[in-house]
XYZ file of C-alpha atoms in Angstrom:
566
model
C 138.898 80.576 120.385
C 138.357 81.491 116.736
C 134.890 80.697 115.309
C 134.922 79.302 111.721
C 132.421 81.070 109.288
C 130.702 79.404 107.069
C 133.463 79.789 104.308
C 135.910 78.182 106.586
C 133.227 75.004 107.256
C 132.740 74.756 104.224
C 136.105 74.316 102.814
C 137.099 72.007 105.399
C 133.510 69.852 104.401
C 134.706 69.673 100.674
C 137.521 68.447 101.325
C 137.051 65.885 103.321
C 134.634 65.134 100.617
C 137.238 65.035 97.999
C 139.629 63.145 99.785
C 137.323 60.702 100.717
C 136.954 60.020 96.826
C 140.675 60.292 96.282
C 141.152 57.131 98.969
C 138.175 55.505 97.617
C 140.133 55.286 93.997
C 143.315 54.358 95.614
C 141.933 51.446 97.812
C 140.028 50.605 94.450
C 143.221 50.423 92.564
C 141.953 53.260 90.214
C 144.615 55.375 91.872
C 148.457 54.241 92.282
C 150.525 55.028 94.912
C 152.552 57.111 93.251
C 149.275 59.494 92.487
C 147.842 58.897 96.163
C 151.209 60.238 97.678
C 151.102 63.894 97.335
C 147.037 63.861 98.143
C 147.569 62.100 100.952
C 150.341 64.616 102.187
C 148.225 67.719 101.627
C 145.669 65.733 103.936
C 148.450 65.118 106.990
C 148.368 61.523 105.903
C 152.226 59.562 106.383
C 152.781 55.720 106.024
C 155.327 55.210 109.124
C 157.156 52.498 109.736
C 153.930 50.012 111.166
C 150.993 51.978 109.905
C 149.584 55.327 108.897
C 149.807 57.889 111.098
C 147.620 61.022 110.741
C 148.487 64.395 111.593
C 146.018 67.322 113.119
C 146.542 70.453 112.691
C 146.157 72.914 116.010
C 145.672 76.212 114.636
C 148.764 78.171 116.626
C 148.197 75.891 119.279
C 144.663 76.444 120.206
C 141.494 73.953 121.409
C 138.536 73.599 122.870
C 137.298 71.427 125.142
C 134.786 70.014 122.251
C 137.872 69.415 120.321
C 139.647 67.637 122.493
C 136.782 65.496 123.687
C 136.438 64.807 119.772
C 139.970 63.293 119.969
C 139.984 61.474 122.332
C 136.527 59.976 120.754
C 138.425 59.351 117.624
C 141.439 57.748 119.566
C 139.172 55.252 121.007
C 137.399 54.654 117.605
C 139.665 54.598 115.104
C 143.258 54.317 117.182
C 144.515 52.627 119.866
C 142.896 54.672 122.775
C 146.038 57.502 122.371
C 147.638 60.516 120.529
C 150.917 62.154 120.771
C 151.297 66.313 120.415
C 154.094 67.184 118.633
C 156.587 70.509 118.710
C 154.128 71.783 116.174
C 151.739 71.906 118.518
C 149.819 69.420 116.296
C 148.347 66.299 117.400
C 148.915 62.588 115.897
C 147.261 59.777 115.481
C 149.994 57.188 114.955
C 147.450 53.810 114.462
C 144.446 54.842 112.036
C 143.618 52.240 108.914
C 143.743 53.676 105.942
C 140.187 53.349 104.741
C 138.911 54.900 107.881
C 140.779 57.917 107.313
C 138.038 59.975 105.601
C 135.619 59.107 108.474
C 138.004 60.399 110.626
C 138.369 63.846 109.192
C 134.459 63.889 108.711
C 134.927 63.813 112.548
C 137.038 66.430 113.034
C 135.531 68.870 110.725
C 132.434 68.686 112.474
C 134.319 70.001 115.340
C 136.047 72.659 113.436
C 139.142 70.828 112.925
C 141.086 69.035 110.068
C 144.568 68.214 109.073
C 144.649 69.819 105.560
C 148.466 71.405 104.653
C 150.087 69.580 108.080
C 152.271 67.682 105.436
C 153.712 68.391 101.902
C 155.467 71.048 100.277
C 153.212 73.740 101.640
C 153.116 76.537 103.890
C 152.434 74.295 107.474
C 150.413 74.879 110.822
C 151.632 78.688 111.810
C 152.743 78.534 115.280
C 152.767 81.410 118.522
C 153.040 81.645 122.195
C 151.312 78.982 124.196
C 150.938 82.288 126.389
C 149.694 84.483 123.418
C 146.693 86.487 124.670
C 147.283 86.107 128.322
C 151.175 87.088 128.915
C 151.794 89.993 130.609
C 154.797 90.891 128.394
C 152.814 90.722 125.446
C 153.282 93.683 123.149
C 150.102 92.545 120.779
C 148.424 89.052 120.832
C 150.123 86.645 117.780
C 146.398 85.188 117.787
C 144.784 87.370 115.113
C 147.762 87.408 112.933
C 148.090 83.853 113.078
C 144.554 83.242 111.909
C 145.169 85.827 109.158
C 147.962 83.735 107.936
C 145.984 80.823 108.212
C 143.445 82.111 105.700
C 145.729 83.686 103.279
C 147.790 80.217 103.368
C 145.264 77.687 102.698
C 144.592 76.429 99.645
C 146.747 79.388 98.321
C 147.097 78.370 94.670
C 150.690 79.784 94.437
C 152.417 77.769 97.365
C 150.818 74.506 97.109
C 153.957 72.473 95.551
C 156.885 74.843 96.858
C 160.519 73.366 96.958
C 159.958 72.017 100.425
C 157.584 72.697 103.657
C 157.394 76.207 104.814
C 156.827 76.780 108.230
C 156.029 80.308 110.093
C 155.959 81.103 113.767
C 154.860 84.562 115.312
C 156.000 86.003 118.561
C 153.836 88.786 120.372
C 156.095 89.074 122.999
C 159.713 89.767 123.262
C 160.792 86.790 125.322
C 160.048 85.227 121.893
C 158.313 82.028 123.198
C 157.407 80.767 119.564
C 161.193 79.825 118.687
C 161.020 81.899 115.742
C 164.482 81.953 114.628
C 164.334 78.619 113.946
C 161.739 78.824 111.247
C 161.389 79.671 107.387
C 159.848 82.944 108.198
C 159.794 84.363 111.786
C 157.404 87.707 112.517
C 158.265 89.351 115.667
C 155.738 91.944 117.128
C 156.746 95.460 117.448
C 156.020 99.043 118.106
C 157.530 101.379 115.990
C 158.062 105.290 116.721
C 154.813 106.076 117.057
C 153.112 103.181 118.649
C 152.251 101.195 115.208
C 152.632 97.512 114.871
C 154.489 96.234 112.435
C 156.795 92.985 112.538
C 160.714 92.280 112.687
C 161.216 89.751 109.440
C 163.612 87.106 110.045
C 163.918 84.037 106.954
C 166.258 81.399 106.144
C 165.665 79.623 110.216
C 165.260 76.036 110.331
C 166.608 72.846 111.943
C 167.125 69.655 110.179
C 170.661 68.618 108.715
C 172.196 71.712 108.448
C 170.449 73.707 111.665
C 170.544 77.314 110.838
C 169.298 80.670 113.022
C 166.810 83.478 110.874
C 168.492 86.256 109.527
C 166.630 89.471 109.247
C 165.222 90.313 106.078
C 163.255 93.657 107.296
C 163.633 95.528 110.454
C 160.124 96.818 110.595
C 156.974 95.930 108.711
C 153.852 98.015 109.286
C 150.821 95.319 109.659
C 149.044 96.305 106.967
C 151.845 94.707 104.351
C 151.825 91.347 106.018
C 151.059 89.536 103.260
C 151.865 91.574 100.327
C 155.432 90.859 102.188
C 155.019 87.224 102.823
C 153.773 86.653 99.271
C 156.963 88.216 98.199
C 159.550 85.756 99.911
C 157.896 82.491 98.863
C 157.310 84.044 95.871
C 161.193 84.131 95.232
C 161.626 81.262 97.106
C 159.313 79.400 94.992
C 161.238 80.806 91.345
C 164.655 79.907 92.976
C 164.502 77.154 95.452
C 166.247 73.845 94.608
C 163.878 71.530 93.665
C 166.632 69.637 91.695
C 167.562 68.350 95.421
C 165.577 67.255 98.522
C 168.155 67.553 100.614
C 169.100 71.920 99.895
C 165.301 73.182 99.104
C 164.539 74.751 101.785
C 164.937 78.738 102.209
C 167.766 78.594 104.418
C 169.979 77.029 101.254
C 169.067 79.811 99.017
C 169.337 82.136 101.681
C 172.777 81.031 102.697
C 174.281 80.695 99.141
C 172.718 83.972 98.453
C 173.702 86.224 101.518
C 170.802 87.895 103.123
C 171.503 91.003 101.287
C 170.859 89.574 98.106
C 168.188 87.852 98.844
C 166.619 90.819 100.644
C 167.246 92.838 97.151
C 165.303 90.052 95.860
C 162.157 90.097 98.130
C 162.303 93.962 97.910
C 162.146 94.162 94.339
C 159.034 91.292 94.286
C 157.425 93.370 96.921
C 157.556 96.493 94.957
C 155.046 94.902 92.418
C 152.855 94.067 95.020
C 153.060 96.639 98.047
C 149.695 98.750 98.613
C 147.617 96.102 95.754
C 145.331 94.232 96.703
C 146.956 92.204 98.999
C 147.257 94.980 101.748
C 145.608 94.006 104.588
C 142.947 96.444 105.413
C 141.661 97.395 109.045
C 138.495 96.256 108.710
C 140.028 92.442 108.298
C 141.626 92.929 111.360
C 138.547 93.554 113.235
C 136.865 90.810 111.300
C 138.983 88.402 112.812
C 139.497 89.569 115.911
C 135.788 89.280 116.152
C 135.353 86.104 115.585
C 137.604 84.835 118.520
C 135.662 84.459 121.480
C 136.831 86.249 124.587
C 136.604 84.966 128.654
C 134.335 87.328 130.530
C 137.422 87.763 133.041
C 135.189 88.835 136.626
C 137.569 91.348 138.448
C 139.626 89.853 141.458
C 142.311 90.415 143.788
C 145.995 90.320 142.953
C 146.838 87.148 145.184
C 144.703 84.384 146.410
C 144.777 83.670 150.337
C 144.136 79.947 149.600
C 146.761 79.888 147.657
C 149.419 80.752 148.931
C 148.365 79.476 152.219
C 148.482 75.857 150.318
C 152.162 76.696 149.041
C 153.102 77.173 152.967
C 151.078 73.776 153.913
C 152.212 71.643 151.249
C 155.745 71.420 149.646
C 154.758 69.343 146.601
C 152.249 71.908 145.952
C 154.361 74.756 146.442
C 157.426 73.203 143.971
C 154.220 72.412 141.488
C 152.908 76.466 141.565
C 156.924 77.146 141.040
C 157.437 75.338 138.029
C 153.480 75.089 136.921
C 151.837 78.118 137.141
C 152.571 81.248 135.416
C 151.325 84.572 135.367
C 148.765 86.481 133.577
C 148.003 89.799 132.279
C 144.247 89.849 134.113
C 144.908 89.950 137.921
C 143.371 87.028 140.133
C 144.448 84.454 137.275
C 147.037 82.212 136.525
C 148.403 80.064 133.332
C 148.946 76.201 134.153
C 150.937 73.400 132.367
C 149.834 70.313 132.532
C 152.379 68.077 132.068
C 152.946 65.145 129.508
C 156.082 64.435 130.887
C 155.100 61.784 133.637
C 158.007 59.278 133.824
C 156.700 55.869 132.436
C 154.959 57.635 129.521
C 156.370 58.964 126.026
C 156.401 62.704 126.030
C 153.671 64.367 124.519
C 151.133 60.983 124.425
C 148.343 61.518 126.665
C 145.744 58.455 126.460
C 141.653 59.643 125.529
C 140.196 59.022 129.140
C 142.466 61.556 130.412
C 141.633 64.156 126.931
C 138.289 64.060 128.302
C 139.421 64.828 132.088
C 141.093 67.278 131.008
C 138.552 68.873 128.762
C 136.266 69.164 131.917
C 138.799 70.340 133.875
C 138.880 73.187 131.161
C 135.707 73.781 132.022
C 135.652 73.744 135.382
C 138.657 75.866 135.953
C 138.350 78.498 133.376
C 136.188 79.227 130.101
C 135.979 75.566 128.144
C 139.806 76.368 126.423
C 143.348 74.920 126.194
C 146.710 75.490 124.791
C 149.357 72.514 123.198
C 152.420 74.100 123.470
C 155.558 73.634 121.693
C 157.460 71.794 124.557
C 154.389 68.866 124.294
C 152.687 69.632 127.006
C 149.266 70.932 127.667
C 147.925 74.304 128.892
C 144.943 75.855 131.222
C 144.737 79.468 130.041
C 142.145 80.952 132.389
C 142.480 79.144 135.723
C 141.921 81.596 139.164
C 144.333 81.762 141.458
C 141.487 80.868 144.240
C 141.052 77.729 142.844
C 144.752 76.313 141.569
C 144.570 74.293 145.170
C 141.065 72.384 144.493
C 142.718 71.774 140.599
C 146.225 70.545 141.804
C 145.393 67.346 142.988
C 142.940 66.322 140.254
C 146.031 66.886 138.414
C 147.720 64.904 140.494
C 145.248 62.275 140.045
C 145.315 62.058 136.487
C 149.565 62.249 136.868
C 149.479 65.571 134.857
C 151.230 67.708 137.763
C 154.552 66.556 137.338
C 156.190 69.791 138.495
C 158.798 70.046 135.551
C 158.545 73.281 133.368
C 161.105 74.033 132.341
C 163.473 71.279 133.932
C 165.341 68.632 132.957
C 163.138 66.084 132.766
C 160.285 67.876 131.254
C 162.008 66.075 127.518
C 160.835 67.206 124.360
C 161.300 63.977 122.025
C 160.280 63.263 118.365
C 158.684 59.340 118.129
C 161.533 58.268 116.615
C 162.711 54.536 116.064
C 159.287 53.427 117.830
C 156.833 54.455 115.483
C 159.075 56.780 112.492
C 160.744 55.447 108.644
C 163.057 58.041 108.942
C 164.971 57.816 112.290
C 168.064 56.072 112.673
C 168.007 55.688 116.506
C 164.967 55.139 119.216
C 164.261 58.363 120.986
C 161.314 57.505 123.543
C 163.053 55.047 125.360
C 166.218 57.482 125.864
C 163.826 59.817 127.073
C 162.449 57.492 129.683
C 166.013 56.465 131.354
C 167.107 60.278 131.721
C 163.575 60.776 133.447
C 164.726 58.070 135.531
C 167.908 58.960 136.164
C 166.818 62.590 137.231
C 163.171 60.984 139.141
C 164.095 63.209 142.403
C 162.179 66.281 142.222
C 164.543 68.165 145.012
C 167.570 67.275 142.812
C 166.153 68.234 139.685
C 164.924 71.631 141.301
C 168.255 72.579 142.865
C 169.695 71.649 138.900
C 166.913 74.430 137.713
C 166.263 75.673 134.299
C 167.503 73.071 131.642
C 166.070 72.099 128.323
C 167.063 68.767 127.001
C 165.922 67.912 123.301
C 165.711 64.443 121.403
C 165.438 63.482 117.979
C 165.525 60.050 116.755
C 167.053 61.684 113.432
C 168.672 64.258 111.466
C 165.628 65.571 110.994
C 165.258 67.409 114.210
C 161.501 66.951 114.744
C 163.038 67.130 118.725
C 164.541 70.546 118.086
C 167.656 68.573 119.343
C 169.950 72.093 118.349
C 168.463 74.159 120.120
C 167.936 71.926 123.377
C 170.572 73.258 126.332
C 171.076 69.919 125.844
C 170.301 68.040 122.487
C 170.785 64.049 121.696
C 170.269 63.257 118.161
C 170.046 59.561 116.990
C 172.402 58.717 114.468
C 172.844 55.339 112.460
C 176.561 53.757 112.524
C 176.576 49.964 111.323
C 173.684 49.243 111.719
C 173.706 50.175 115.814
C 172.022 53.011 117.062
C 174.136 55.918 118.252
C 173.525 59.249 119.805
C 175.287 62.315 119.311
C 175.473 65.193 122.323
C 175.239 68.763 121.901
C 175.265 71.704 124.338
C 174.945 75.367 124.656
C 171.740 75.338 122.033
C 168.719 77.601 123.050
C 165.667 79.385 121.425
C 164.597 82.934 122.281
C 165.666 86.900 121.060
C 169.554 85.371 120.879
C 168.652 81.880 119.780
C 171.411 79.918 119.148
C 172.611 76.048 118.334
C 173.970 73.675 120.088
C 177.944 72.209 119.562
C 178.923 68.543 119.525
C 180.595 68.037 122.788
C 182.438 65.484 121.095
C 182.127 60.774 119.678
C 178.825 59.648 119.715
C 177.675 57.194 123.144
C 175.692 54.070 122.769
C 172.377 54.789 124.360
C 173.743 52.763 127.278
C 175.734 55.737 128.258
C 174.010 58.103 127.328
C 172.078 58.764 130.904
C 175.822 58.710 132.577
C 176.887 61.620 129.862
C 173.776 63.411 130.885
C 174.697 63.289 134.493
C 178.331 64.019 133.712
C 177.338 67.351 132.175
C 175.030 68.346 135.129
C 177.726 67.421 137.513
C 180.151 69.610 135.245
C 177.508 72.213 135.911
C 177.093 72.464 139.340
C 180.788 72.206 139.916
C 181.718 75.704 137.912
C 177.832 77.562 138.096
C 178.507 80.587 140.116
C 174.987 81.098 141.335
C 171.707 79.040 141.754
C 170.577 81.641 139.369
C 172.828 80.721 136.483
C 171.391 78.580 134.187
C 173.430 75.297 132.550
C 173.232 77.032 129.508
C 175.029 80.117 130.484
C 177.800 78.500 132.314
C 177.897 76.419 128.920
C 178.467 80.085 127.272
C 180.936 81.482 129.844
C 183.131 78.381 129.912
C 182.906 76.675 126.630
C 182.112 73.113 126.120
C 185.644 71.807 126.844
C 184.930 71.296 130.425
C 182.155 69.798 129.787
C 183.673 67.390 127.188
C 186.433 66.204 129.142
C 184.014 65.583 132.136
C 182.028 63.064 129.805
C 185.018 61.267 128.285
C 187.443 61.165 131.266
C 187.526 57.193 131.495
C 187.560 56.116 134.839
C 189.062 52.537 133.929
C 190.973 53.222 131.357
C 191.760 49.679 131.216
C 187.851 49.179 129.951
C 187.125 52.697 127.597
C 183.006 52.137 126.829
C 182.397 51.540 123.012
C 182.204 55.140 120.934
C 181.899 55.461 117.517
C 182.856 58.943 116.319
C 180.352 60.702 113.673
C 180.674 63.365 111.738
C 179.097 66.597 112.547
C 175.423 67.413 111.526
């Protein structure tokens, strides 16, 4: 975990201080709305569709069990006894009153947390690897990098009011676990000739209403010209984004319109007036940082754990959780756990404050007092040893965060939506729920294997429904809510987005279309091995479209509205 200094607490203590004066003015009527809005923003501060909801920024995914203790005191306090972790592996508070907002970051900040830049037309939350540090593929860890974008970001006078949000995500490994085509900027850890680091540049990603992958803007960047390099793309994206329209100001417009040649040219020639100034990152920053994170005092074990896998043998629920659950590590003896917010019954990502503070113990108890939110909404135990994943299983179980579904069907990322969000056009949560019930057998959903399904109650795409294997995205059509299907979509080194299979369903039918395409699945896979999403590449999605729309009465054709793509 990083440390703050006492530059970093104090920042975050001044301005919780100022905002607290900012909403003191506003509730006093010395400050209109209109003034209030982009304050509030910078502070992570929304008005949703029944109250404020508050967002937290994670630093690239990273707490302590302090932290989350903290939250879940502040859930009871000044929420409804809840949060929800989001994609950005931020945390929400989707209750708080207004006028208890200050007290609420006075809260976090003396826990070394706050929610300054999670909103507004800023550079946002930089995002890694729930595995960064620990993953055995890792060429570097995205950790220290992360943090040094952090510090350069923050209150950086230049990118405060850019076109649009900015969002950055860094990969140390490359499985590329951070979805980092899919963001404004995505870094991507390498080696060059002669065992440097440096970082593959891709710009122009994003989701949204016109989805779009990264396009690389430098093959290689040696570290030391991080920023000097970052300052130069938002600094022409700043001169030339659209600010003229909401709807085209992010980077990917002037990227596209521009052609990533140009727009290179453009970031080359800004970075000539800055490369080797004073914005080169120097070594001894590096070690600065690094310094400051604490690191587990690993003790040295065996390879494989007796107990273990003599549980796996014993028990078959325990051995399909250590499948799907547990993941390996770069220090032998150890092992990474999920803990998953997908229980069926229970919105992805919400996880209520008694079980924040079970889990924080468990942190302790099972490793070194530290946890991961990754970007799939779930929760992760770093540090846990092999020797003891069977005495931690069934507290899990207890607290119903074993649900063995990495990576499965029914382990649904899903944005709010309709339930709590102004902007969405269609409920998400409770779509979520009936494919979790539809797919409830954990032998079925096993032999179905690897499968990422994505929902998003909007255009928007706060579900990452494009990039899903299989996406659902929540459209508005008279009034009615609607959901449109996608497949083929995935994240990773060859990212790519999903295609509309074909008229949007009611959300009546939408559990049948998701078993239709499964069923389409298993009848043409060629292997247990092949993944939905790759027989979705080798075949095409006709099969798969004609499988949802064949009409078995065609007397009685269910109601579909077509929509227009994206």
């Amino acid at each position: 975990m990083y440390q703050y200094d006492e530059i970093d607490q104090r920042m975050v203590d001044e301005r919780v201080a100022q905002f607290r004066d900012q909403t003191r003015r506003h509730l006093a009527g010395e400050l209109s709305a209109e003034d209030f809005l982009p304050l509030r923003l910078q502070n992570g501060l929304y008005l949703q569709r029944h109250a404020p909801m508050l967002r937290v920024a994670i630093p690239y995914g990273m707490l302590a069990a302090r932290q989350l203790r903290a939250l879940a005191a502040i859930a009871r306090r000044f929420d409804r006894g809840y949060a929800h972790f989001s994609t950005r592996q931020n945390l929400q508070f989707n209750w708080p009153r207004l006028a208890d907002v200050p007290d609420i970051l006075g809260e976090l900040a003396k826990v070394q947390l706050h929610a300054i830049q999670t909103s507004g037309n800023c550079v946002r939350n930089t995002t890694t690897d729930h595995f960064a540090g620990i993953a055995p593929d890792e060429i570097v860890d995205p950790r220290v990098w992360c943090e040094l974008i952090r510090q350069w970001s923050t209150f950086h006078p230049e990118f405060a009011f850019l076109p649009r949000k900015f969002k950055i995500a860094v990969s140390g490994s490359p499985a590329d676990r951070a979805a980092t085509a899919v963001h404004d900027i995505g870094l991507h850890a390498l080696r060059g000739a002669d065992g440097a680091i440096g970082f593959r540049v891709l710009v122009g990603g994003g989701l949204g209403r016109a989805p779009a992958i990264g396009r690389i803007v430098r093959e290689f960047l040696p570290w030391p010209h991080l920023l000097t390099y970052l300052d130069a793309i938002l600094r022409v994206y700043n001169r030339h984004g659209r600010r003229d329209n909401k709807q085209k100001a992010r980077i990917k417009f002037q990227v596209r319109e521009a052609g990533i040649a140009a727009f290179a040219a453009q970031v080359e020639a800004e970075w000539a007036l800055l490369r080797d100034g004073p914005g080169t990152v120097p070594a001894q920053e590096i070690e600065r940082i690094a310094a400051r994170f604490t690191t587990p005092g690993y003790p040295r074990l065996r390879a494989t754990s007796a107990a273990h896998e003599a549980a796996q043998r014993a028990q078959p629920d325990y051995a399909r959780w250590a499948q799907r659950n547990v993941h390996p590590h770069r220090v032998a003896g150890h092992a990474a756990v999920t803990l998953s917010l997908k229980r069926p019954g229970t919105p992805p990502g919400d996880l209520d404050a008694d079980r924040m503070d079970a889990v924080a113990e468990l942190s302790e108890r099972f490793g070194y007092g530290e946890l991961r939110v990754t970007h799939e909404q779930n929760l992760l135990l770093p540090d846990v040893r092999l020797d003891d994943l069977p005495a931690l299983w069934p507290r899990l179980r207890d607290l119903g965060l074993a649900t063995p579904n990495a990576g499965l069907l029914t382990n649904v990322i899903c944005c709010p939506g309709g339930d709590y969000c102004a902007l969405a056009n269609a409920a998400s949560i409770p779509v979520a729920a009936a494919i979790q019930q539809r797919f409830s057998d954990p032998a079925v959903e096993h032999d179905i294997g690897e499968l990422d399904l994505n929902v998003s109650g909007c255009i928007n795409a706060c579900g990452h429904h494009h990039v899903g294997h299989i996406g659902i995205l929540g459209v508005g059509k008279g009034g009615d809510e609607w959901y449109q299907v996608t497949i083929g979509g995935h994240q990773g080194p060859r990212a790519a987005l999903g295609n509309i299979i074909g008229p949007s369903l009611s959300r009546a039918e939408v559990p049948d279309a998701i078993e239709r395409l499964v069923d389409c699945y298993l009848a043409h896979r060629e292997s247990s091995d092949e993944r939905f999403v790759d027989v979705v590449h080798r075949i095409g999605i006709q099969p798969f479209k004609d499988h949802v729309y064949a009409d078995p009465d065609p007397a009685s054709p269910p109601g579909r509205e077509p929509v227009a793509p994206g």
